[in-house]
Coordinates of C-alpha atoms in Angstrom, one line a residue:
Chain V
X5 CA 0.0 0.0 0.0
X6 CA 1.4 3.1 -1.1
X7 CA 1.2 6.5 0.7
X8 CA 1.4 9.9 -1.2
X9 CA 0.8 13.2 -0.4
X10 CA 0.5 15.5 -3.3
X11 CA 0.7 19.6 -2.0
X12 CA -0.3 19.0 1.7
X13 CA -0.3 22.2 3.5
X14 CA -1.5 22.1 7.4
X15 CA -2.3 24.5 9.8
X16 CA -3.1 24.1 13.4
X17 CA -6.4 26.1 14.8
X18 CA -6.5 28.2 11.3
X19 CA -8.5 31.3 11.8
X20 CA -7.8 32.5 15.5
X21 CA -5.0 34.4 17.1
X22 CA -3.5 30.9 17.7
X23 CA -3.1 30.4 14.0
X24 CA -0.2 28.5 13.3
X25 CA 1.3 26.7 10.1
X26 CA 3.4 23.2 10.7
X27 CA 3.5 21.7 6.8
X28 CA 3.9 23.6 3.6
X29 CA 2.8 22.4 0.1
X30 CA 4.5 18.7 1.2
X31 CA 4.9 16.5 -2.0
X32 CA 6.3 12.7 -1.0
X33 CA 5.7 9.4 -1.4
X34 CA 6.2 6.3 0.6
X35 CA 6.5 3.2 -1.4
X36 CA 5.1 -0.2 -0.1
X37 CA 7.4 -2.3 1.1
X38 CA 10.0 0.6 2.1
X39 CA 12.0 1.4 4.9
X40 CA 11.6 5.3 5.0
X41 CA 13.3 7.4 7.5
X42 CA 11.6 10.8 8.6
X43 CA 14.5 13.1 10.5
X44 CA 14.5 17.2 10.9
X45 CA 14.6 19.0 14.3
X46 CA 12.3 19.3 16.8
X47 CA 9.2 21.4 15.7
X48 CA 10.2 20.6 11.7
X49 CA 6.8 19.0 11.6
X50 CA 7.6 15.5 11.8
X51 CA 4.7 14.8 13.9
X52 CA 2.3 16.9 12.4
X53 CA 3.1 14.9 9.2
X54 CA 3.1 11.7 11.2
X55 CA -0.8 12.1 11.9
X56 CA -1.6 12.4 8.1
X57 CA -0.6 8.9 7.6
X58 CA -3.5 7.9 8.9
X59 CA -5.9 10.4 9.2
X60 CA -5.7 11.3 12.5
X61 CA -5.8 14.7 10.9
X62 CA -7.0 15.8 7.6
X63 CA -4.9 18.4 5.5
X64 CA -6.1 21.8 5.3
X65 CA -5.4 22.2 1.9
X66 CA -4.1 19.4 -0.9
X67 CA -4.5 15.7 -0.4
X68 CA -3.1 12.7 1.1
X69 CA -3.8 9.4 -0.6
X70 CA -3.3 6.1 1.4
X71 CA -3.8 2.9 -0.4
X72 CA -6.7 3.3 -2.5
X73 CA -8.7 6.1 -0.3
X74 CA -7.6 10.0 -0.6
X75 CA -8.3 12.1 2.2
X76 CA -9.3 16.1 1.1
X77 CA -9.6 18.7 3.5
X78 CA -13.5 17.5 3.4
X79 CA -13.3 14.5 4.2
X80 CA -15.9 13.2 6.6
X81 CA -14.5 11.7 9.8
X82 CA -16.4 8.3 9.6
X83 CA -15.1 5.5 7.6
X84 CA -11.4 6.0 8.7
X85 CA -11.3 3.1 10.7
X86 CA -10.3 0.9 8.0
X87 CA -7.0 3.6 7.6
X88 CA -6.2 3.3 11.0
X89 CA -6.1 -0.8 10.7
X90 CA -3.7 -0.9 7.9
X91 CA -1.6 1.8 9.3
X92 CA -0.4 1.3 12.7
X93 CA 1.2 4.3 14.7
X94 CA 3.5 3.8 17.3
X95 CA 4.1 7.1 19.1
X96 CA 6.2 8.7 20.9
X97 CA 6.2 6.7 24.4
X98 CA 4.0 4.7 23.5
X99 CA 3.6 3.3 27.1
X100 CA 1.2 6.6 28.1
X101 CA -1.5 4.4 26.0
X102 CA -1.6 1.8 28.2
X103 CA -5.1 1.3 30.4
X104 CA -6.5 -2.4 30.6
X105 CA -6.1 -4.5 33.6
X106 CA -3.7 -7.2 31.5
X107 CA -1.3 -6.8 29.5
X108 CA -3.4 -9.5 27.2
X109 CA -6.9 -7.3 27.5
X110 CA -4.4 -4.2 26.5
X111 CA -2.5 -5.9 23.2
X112 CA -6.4 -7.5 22.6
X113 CA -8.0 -3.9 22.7
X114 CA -7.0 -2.5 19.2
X115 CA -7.6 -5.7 17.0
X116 CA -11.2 -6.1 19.4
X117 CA -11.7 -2.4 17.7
X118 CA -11.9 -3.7 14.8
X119 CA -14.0 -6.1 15.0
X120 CA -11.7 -9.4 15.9
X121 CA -13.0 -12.1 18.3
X122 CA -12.3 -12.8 21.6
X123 CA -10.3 -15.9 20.9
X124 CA -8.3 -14.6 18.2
X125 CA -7.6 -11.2 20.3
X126 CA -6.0 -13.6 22.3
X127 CA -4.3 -15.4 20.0
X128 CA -2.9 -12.3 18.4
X129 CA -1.5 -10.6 22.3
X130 CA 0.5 -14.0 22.8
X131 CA 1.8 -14.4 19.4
X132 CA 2.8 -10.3 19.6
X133 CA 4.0 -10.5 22.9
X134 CA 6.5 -12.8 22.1
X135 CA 7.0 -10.6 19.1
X136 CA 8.0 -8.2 21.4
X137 CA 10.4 -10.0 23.5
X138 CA 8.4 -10.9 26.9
X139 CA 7.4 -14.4 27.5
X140 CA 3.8 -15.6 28.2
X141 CA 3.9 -15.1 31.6
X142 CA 3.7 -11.5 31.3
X143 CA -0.1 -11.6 29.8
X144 CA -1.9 -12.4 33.2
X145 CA -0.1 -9.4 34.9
X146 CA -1.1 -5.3 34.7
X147 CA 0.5 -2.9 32.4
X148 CA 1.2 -0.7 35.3
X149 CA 3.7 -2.9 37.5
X150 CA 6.0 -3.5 34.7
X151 CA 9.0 -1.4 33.8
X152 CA 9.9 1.3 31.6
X153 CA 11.0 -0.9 28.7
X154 CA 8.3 -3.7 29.2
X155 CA 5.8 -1.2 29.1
X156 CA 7.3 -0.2 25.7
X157 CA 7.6 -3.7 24.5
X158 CA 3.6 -4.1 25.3
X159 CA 2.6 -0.8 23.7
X160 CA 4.3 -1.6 20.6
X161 CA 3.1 -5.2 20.9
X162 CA -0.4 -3.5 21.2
X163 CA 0.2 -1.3 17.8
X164 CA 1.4 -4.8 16.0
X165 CA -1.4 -6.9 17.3
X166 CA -3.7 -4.6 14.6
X167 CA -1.8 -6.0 11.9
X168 CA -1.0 -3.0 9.9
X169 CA 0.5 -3.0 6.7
X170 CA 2.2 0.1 7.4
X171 CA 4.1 0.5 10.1
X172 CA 5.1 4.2 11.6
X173 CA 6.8 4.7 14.3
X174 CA 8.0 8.0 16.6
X175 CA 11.2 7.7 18.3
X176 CA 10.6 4.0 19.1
X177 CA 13.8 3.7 21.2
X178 CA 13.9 7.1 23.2
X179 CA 15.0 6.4 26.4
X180 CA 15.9 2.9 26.3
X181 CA 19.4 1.5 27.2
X182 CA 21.8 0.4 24.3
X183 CA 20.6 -3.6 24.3
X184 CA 16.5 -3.1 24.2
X185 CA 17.5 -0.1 21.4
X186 CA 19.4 -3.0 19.8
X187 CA 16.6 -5.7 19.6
X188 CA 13.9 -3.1 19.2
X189 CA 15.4 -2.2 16.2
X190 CA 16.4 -5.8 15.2
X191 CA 12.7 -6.9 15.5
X192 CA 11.4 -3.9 13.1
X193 CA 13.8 -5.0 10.4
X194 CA 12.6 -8.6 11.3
X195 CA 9.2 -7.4 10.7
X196 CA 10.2 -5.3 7.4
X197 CA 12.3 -8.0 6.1
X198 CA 10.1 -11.4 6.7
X199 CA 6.9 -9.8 7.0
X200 CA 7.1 -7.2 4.0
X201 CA 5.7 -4.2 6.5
X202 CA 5.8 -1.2 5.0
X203 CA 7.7 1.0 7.8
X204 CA 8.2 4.6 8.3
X205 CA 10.4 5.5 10.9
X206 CA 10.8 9.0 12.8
X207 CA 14.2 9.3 14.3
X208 CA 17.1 12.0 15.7
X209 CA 19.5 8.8 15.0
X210 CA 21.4 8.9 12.3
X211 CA 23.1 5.5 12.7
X212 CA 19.1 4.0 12.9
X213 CA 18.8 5.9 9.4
X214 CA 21.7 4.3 7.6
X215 CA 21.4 1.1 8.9
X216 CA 17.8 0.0 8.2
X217 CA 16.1 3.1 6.2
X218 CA 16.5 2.9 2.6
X219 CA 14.9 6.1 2.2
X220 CA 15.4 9.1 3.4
X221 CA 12.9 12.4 4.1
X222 CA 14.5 15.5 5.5
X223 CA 12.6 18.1 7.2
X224 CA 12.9 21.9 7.8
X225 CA 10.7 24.2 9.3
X226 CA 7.3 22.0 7.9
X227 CA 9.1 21.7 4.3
X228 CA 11.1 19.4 3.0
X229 CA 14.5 20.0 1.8
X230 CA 15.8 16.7 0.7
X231 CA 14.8 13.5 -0.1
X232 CA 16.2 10.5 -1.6
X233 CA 18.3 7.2 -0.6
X234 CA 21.0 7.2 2.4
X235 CA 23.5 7.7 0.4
X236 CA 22.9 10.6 -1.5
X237 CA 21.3 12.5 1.2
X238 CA 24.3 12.0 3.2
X239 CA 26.3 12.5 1.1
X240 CA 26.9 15.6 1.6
X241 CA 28.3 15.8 5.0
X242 CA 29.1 19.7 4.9
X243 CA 25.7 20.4 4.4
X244 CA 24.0 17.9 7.2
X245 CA 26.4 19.7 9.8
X246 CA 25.4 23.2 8.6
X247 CA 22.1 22.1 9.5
X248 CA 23.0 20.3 12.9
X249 CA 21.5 17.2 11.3
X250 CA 23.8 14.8 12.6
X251 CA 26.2 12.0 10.6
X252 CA 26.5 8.6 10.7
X253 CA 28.8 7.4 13.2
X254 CA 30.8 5.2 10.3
X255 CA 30.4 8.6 7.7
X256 CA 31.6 11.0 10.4
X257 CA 35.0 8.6 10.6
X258 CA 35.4 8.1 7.0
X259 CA 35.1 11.9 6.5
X260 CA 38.5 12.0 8.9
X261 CA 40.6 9.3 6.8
X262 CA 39.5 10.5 3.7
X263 CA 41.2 14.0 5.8
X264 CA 44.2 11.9 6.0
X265 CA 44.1 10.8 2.1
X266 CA 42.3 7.9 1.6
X267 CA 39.4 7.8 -0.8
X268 CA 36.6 5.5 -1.3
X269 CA 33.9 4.7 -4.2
X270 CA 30.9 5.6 -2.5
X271 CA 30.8 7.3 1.4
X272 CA 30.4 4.5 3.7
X273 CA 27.4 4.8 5.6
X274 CA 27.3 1.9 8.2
X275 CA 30.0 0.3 10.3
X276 CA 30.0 -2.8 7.8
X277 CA 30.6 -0.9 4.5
X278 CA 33.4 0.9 6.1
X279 CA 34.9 -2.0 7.3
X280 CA 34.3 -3.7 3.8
X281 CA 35.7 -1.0 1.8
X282 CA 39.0 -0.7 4.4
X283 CA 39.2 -4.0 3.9
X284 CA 39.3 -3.4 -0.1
X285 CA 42.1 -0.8 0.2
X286 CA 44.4 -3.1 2.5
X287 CA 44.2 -5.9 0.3
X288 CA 44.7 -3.5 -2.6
X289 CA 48.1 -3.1 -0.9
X290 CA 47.8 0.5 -0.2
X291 CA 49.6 1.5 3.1
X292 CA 47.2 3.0 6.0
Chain I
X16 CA -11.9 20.5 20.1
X17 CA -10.1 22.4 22.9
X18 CA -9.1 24.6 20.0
X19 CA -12.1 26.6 19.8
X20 CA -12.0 27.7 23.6
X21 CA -11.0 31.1 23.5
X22 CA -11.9 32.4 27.1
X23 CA -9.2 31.3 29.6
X24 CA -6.7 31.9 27.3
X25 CA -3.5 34.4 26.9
X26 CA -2.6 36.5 23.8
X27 CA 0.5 38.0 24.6
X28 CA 1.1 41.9 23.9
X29 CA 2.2 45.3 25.3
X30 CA -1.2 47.4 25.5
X31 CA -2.1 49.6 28.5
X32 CA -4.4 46.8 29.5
X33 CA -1.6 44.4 29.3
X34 CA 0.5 45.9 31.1
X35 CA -1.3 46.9 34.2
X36 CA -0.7 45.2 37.6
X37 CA -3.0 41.9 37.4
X38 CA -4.1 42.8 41.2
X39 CA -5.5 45.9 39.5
X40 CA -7.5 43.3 36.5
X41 CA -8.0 41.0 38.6
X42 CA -10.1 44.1 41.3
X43 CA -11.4 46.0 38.3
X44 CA -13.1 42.5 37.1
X45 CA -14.6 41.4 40.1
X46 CA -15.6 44.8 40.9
X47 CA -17.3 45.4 37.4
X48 CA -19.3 42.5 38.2
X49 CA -20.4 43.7 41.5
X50 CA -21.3 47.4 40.1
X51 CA -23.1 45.8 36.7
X52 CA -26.1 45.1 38.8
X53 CA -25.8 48.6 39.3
X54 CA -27.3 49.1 36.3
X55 CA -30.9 49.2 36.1
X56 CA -32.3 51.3 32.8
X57 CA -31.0 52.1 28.9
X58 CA -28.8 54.6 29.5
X59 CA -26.5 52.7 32.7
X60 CA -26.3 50.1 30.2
X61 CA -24.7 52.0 27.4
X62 CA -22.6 53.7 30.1
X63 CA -21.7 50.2 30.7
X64 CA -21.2 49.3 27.1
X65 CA -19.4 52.4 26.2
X66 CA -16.8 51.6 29.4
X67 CA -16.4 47.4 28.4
X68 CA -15.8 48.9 24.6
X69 CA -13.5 51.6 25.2
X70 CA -11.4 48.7 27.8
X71 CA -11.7 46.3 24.7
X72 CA -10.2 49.2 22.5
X73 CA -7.6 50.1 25.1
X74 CA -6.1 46.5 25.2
X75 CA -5.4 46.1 21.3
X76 CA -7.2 42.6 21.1
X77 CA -9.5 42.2 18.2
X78 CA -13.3 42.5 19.3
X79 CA -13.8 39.4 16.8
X80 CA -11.9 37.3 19.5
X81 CA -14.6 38.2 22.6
X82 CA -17.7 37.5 20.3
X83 CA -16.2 34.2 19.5
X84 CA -15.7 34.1 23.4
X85 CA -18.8 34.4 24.0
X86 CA -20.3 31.1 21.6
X87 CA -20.1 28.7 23.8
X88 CA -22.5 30.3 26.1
X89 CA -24.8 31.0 23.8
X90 CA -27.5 29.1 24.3
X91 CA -26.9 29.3 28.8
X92 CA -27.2 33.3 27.8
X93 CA -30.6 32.5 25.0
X94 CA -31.7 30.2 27.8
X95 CA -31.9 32.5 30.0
X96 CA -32.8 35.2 28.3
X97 CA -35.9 33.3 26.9
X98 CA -37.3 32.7 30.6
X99 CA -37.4 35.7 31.8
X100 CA -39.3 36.9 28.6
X101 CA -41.9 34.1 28.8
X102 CA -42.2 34.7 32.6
X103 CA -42.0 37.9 33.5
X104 CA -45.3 39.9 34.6
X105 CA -46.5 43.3 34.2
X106 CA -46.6 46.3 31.5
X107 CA -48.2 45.8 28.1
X108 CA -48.8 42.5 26.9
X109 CA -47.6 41.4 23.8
X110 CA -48.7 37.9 23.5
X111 CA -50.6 35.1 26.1
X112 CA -50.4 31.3 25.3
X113 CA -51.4 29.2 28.4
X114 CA -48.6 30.1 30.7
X115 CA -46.4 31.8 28.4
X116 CA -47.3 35.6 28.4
X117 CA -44.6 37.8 27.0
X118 CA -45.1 41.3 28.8
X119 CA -43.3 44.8 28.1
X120 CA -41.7 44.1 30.8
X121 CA -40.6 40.9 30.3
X122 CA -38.7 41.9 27.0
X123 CA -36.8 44.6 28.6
X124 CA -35.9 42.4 31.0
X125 CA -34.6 39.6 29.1
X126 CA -32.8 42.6 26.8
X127 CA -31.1 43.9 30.0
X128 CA -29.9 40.2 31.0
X129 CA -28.6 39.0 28.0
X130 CA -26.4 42.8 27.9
X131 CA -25.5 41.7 31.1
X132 CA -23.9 38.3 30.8
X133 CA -22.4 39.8 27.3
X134 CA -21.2 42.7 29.4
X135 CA -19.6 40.4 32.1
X136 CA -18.1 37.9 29.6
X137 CA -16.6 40.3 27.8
X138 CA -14.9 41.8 31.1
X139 CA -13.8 38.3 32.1
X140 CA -12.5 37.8 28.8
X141 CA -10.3 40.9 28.9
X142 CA -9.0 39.8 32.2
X143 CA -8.0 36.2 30.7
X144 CA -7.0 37.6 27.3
X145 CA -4.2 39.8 28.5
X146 CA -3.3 38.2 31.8
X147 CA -1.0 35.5 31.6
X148 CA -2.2 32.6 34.2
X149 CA 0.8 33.0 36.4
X150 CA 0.3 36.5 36.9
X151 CA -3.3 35.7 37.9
X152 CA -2.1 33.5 40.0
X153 CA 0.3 35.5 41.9
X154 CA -2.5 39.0 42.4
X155 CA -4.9 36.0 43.9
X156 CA -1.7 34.7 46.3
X157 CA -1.6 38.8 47.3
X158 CA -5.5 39.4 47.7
X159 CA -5.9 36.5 49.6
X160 CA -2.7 37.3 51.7
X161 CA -5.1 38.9 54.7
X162 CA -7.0 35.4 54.7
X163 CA -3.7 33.9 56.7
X164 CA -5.1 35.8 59.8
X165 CA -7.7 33.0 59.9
X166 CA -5.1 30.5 59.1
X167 CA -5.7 29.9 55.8
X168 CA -3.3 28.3 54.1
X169 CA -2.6 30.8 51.5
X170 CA 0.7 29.8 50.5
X171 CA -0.5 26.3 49.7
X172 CA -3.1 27.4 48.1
X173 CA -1.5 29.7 45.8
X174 CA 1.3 27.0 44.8
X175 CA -1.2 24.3 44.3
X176 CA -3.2 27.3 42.0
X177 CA 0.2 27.9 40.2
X178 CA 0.9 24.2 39.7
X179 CA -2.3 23.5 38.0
X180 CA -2.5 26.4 36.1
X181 CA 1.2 25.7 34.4
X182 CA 0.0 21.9 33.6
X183 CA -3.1 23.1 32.3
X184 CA -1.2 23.3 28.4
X185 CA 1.1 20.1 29.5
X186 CA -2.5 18.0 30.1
X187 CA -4.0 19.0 27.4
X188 CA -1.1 18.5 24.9
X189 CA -1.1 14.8 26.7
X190 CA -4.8 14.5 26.3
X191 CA -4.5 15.1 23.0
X192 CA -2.0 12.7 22.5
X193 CA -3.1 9.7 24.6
X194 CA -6.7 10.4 22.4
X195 CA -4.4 10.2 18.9
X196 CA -2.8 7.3 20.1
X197 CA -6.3 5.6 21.0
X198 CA -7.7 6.6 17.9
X199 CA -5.0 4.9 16.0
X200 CA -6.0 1.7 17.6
X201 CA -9.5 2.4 16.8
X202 CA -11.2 4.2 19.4
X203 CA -14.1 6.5 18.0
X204 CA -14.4 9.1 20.8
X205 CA -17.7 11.0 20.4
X206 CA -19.5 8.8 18.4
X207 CA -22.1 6.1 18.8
X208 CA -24.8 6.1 21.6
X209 CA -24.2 7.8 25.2
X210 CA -23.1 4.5 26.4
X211 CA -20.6 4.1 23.6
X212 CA -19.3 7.7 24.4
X213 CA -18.7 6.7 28.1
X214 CA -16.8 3.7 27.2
X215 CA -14.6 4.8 24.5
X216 CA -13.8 7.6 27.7
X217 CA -11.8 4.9 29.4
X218 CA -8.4 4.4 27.3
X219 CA -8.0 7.8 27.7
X220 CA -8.9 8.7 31.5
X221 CA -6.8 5.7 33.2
X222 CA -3.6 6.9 31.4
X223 CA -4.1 10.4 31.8
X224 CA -4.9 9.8 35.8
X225 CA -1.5 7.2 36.0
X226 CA 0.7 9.7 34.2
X227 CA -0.8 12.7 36.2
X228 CA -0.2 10.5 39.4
X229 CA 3.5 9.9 37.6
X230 CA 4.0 13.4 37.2
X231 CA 3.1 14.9 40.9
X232 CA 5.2 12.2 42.1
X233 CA 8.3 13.2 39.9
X234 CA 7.2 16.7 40.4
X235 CA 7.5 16.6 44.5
X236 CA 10.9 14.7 44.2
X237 CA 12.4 17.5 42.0
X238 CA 11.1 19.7 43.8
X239 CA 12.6 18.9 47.6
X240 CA 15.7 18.2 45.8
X241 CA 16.0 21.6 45.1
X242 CA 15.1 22.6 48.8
X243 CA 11.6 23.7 49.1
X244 CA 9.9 23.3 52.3
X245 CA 7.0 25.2 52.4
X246 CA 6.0 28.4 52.3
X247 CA 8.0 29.4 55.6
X248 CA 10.6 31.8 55.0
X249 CA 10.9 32.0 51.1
X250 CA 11.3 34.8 49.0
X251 CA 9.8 36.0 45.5
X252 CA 11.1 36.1 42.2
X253 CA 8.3 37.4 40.2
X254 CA 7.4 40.6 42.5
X255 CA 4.1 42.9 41.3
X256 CA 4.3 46.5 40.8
X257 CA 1.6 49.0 41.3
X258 CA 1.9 51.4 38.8
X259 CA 0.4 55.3 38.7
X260 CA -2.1 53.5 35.7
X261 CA -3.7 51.3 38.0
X262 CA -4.6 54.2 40.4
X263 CA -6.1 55.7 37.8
X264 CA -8.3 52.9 36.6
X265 CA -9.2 52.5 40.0
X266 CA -10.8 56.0 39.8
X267 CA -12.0 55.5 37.2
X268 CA -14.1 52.5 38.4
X269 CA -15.2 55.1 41.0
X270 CA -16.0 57.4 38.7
X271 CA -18.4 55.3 37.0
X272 CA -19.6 53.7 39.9
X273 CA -20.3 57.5 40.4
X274 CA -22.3 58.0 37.1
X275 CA -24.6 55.0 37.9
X276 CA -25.6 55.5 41.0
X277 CA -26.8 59.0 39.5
X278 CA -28.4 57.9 36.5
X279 CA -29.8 54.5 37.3
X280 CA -33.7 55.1 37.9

């Protein structure tokens, strides 16, 4: 299912003193099947654009298309609920959403939304839960005595147990330590690779970006000002620090040796690729 | 939804009205309530009018924003309004239908009660429109300052006033969000039958109660680490200042206190 948006403009509370604009005349496309990355500061919009992917809000002027429904600044507000099955929004600490008694009812609650039976509600909070990485005996207990980190696991757990096609998630490792950032990320390319999700990913990490994304959207001030694959949006590594962006850990280094003299085909964007093409140059015999 | 709420809200600025003391608003407000009732014939009322105007004018807010202000209340105000013409006794009559009679009197009564609660909410709004809420909070701390006399916790009181009123926005953003999040796992707020509506209430009233619980909890850690203890012995950063301007609106409030009391019938 693809996702376009063809001159979206949005403006929060237009028509009072508290008027303000977040997205100009935003033309993008998210392919099925991609891994896109979303990055810009804080306040660039990212959010805002976030809720158009399904239909949380409606733009105020041009129109969003997801799948085979378009959403118009008219749109009536009923009927979405198909939208929000096939695209599934992890936000921002996600663990603020959690309410039921167990952590089964909770996972259960968005798939029983949509109309899913008791028994496979069930079904589906196990099978996600394990997803997640918490065992069964977790499903008996309440959302509210587990940690920081479970509480993630079961919020996300919750958002997969919908079954979305599209997958789009808000900073889904802010705040965790290094090893659940690691698996959390590991089980979103699991679910990209095996499963064919559609993801879109929102992130300040630029490491996150050019080791899963394969597309990239830059934001600025509710525009956006570049767009294309890793590479050639980082690429030019003058121009990410003049906007504070942020560069790949691997990049960043690379820049420094190719400082020193060395050169290489492509910028390597990840730790493997630099090792890869290092590896290239030494057995190319040339003297580090 | 909480969009369209324009009373209780700030627009910032630098008009006369915004910059007067907020103990001076925050008097002139209440007392403007107290003296509307003051008014009992057409020509207090337009002395009335003329006065909420000419403050309206003075603090460089669009009029467009107070008679969106007052929308909300419309139909409390037509409510009202509509009793007292259908109710009221005495002078001409106009028009009898079993119990309904609608009277001379009735009319000019019902016209003198709906300028009254446009009168008032237009006053209120002014105060809210140009006051921000920790100012407000800050002239109520001071007003109610002679209240300790009869150990009332006034301190207390004014800090629990200031707390909510900062996390007012910070709720609401939550709300907001914690209602998004819902809705993207299907929750139709607002729709259905009443029963429906109460239910689909529920994923978004337990987390906003935990993470308010969260919140005061973090909130009273942080804030003994950094050494409060009470209200005992602390001084202010944010001090008031009574200005010559505030005098003179004060007179001026006299002065048309003045003016009714002579022309009111």
């Amino acid at each position: 299912m693809d996702i376009r948006f063809e001159q979206v403009d949005f403006t929060y509370q237009p028509n009072t003193p508290f008027e303000q604009r977040a997205l100009f005349d935003l033309n993008l496309m998210i392919k099925e099947g991609s891994y896109t990355a979303i990055v810009g500061h804080t306040g660039s919009g990212k959010s805002t654009l976030l809720q158009h992917l399904n239909a949380l809000v409606k733009p105020t002027k041009g129109k969003v298309m997801i799948g085979d429904r378009t959403i118009l600044p008219e749109t009536n507000n009923k009927n979405l609920k198909p939208i929000r099955k096939k695209v599934g929004i992890v936000f921002q600490f996600p663990e603020a959403q959690l309410f039921e008694e167990t952590v089964e009812r909770d996972i259960a609650f968005g798939p029983k939304n949509f109309g899913v039976s008791d028994e496979e509600g069930k079904r589906l909070a196990k099978e996600m839960l394990t997803l997640v990485g918490l065992d069964e005996s977790y499903l008996a207990r309440s959302p509210f005595e587990l940690s920081g980190g479970q509480m993630r696991r079961v919020a996300i757990a919750g958002v997969l147990a919908m079954e979305p096609e599209v997958l789009v998630l808000d900073e889904p490792t802010a705040g965790l330590d290094p090893q659940g950032r690691k698996e959390m990320m590991g089980m979103f390319q699991k679910l990209h690779d095996e499963r064919g999700m559609t993801i879109v990913l929102v992130t300040h990490l630029m490491d996150d970006v050019a080791n899963y994304a394969d597309h990239v959207i830059v934001l600025e001030k509710g525009k956006i000002v570049k767009d294309g694959t890793p590479q050639s949006v980082f690429e030019d590594i003058d121009w990410l620090k003049e906007k504070q962006l942020g560069v790949p850990t691997a990049a960043n280094f690379a820049e420094k040796l190719i400082a020193k003299g060395m050169s290489f085909d492509t910028l390597p964007l990840t730790a493997e690729a630099l090792a890869d093409d290092l590896l290239k140059e030494l057995k190319a015999g040339v003297d580090l | 939804m909480m969009n369209k709420l324009i009373f209780g809200r700030y627009i910032p600025g630098d008009s006369f009205i915004h910059t007067m003391d907020p103990r001076a608003k925050l008097i002139a407000s209440f007392y403007f309530i107290g003296i509307i009732f003051l008014a009992n014939n057409w020509q207090t009322y337009a002395v009335l009018a003329v006065f909420t105007l000419f403050a309206i004018f003075l603090s460089k807010v669009n009029i467009r924003f107070f008679i969106r202000g007052i929308k909300p209340l419309i139909w409390l105000i037509l409510f009202t309004v509509a009793l007292q013409m259908l109710f009221t006794q005495g002078g001409e009559v106009y028009f009898k239908w079993g119990i309904f009679t609608v009277t001379e009197f009735g009319v000019i009564n019902g016209l003198f009660i709906f300028c009254r609660f446009v009168l008032i909410i237009f006053m209120s709004t002014l105060l809210t429109l140009t006051t921000p809420p920790l100012d407000l909070s800050d002239a109520i701390e001071y007003l109610l300052r002679p209240l300790k006399v009869v150990r009332f916790p006034v301190h207390e009181v004014s800090l629990m006033l200031s707390i909510a009123l900062r996390f007012v926005p910070t709720l609401m953003d939550e709300t907001e969000k914690i209602m998004n999040a819902q809705r993207a796992r299907g929750v139709d707020f607002g729709e259905g039958s009443l029963i429906q509506k109460m239910k689909a209430i529920v994923p978004l009233l337990i987390p906003l109660f935990v993470s308010s619980f969260n919140r005061a909890e973090d909130l009273a850690t942080a804030m003994e680490a950094r050494g409060y203890q009470g209200g005992e012995g602390r001084t202010k950063y944010r001090v008031l200042h009574w200005h010559l301007k505030d005098t003179v609106v004060m007179l001026a409030f006299v002065a048309l206190t003045a003016i009714l009391i002579f022309i009111r019938s």
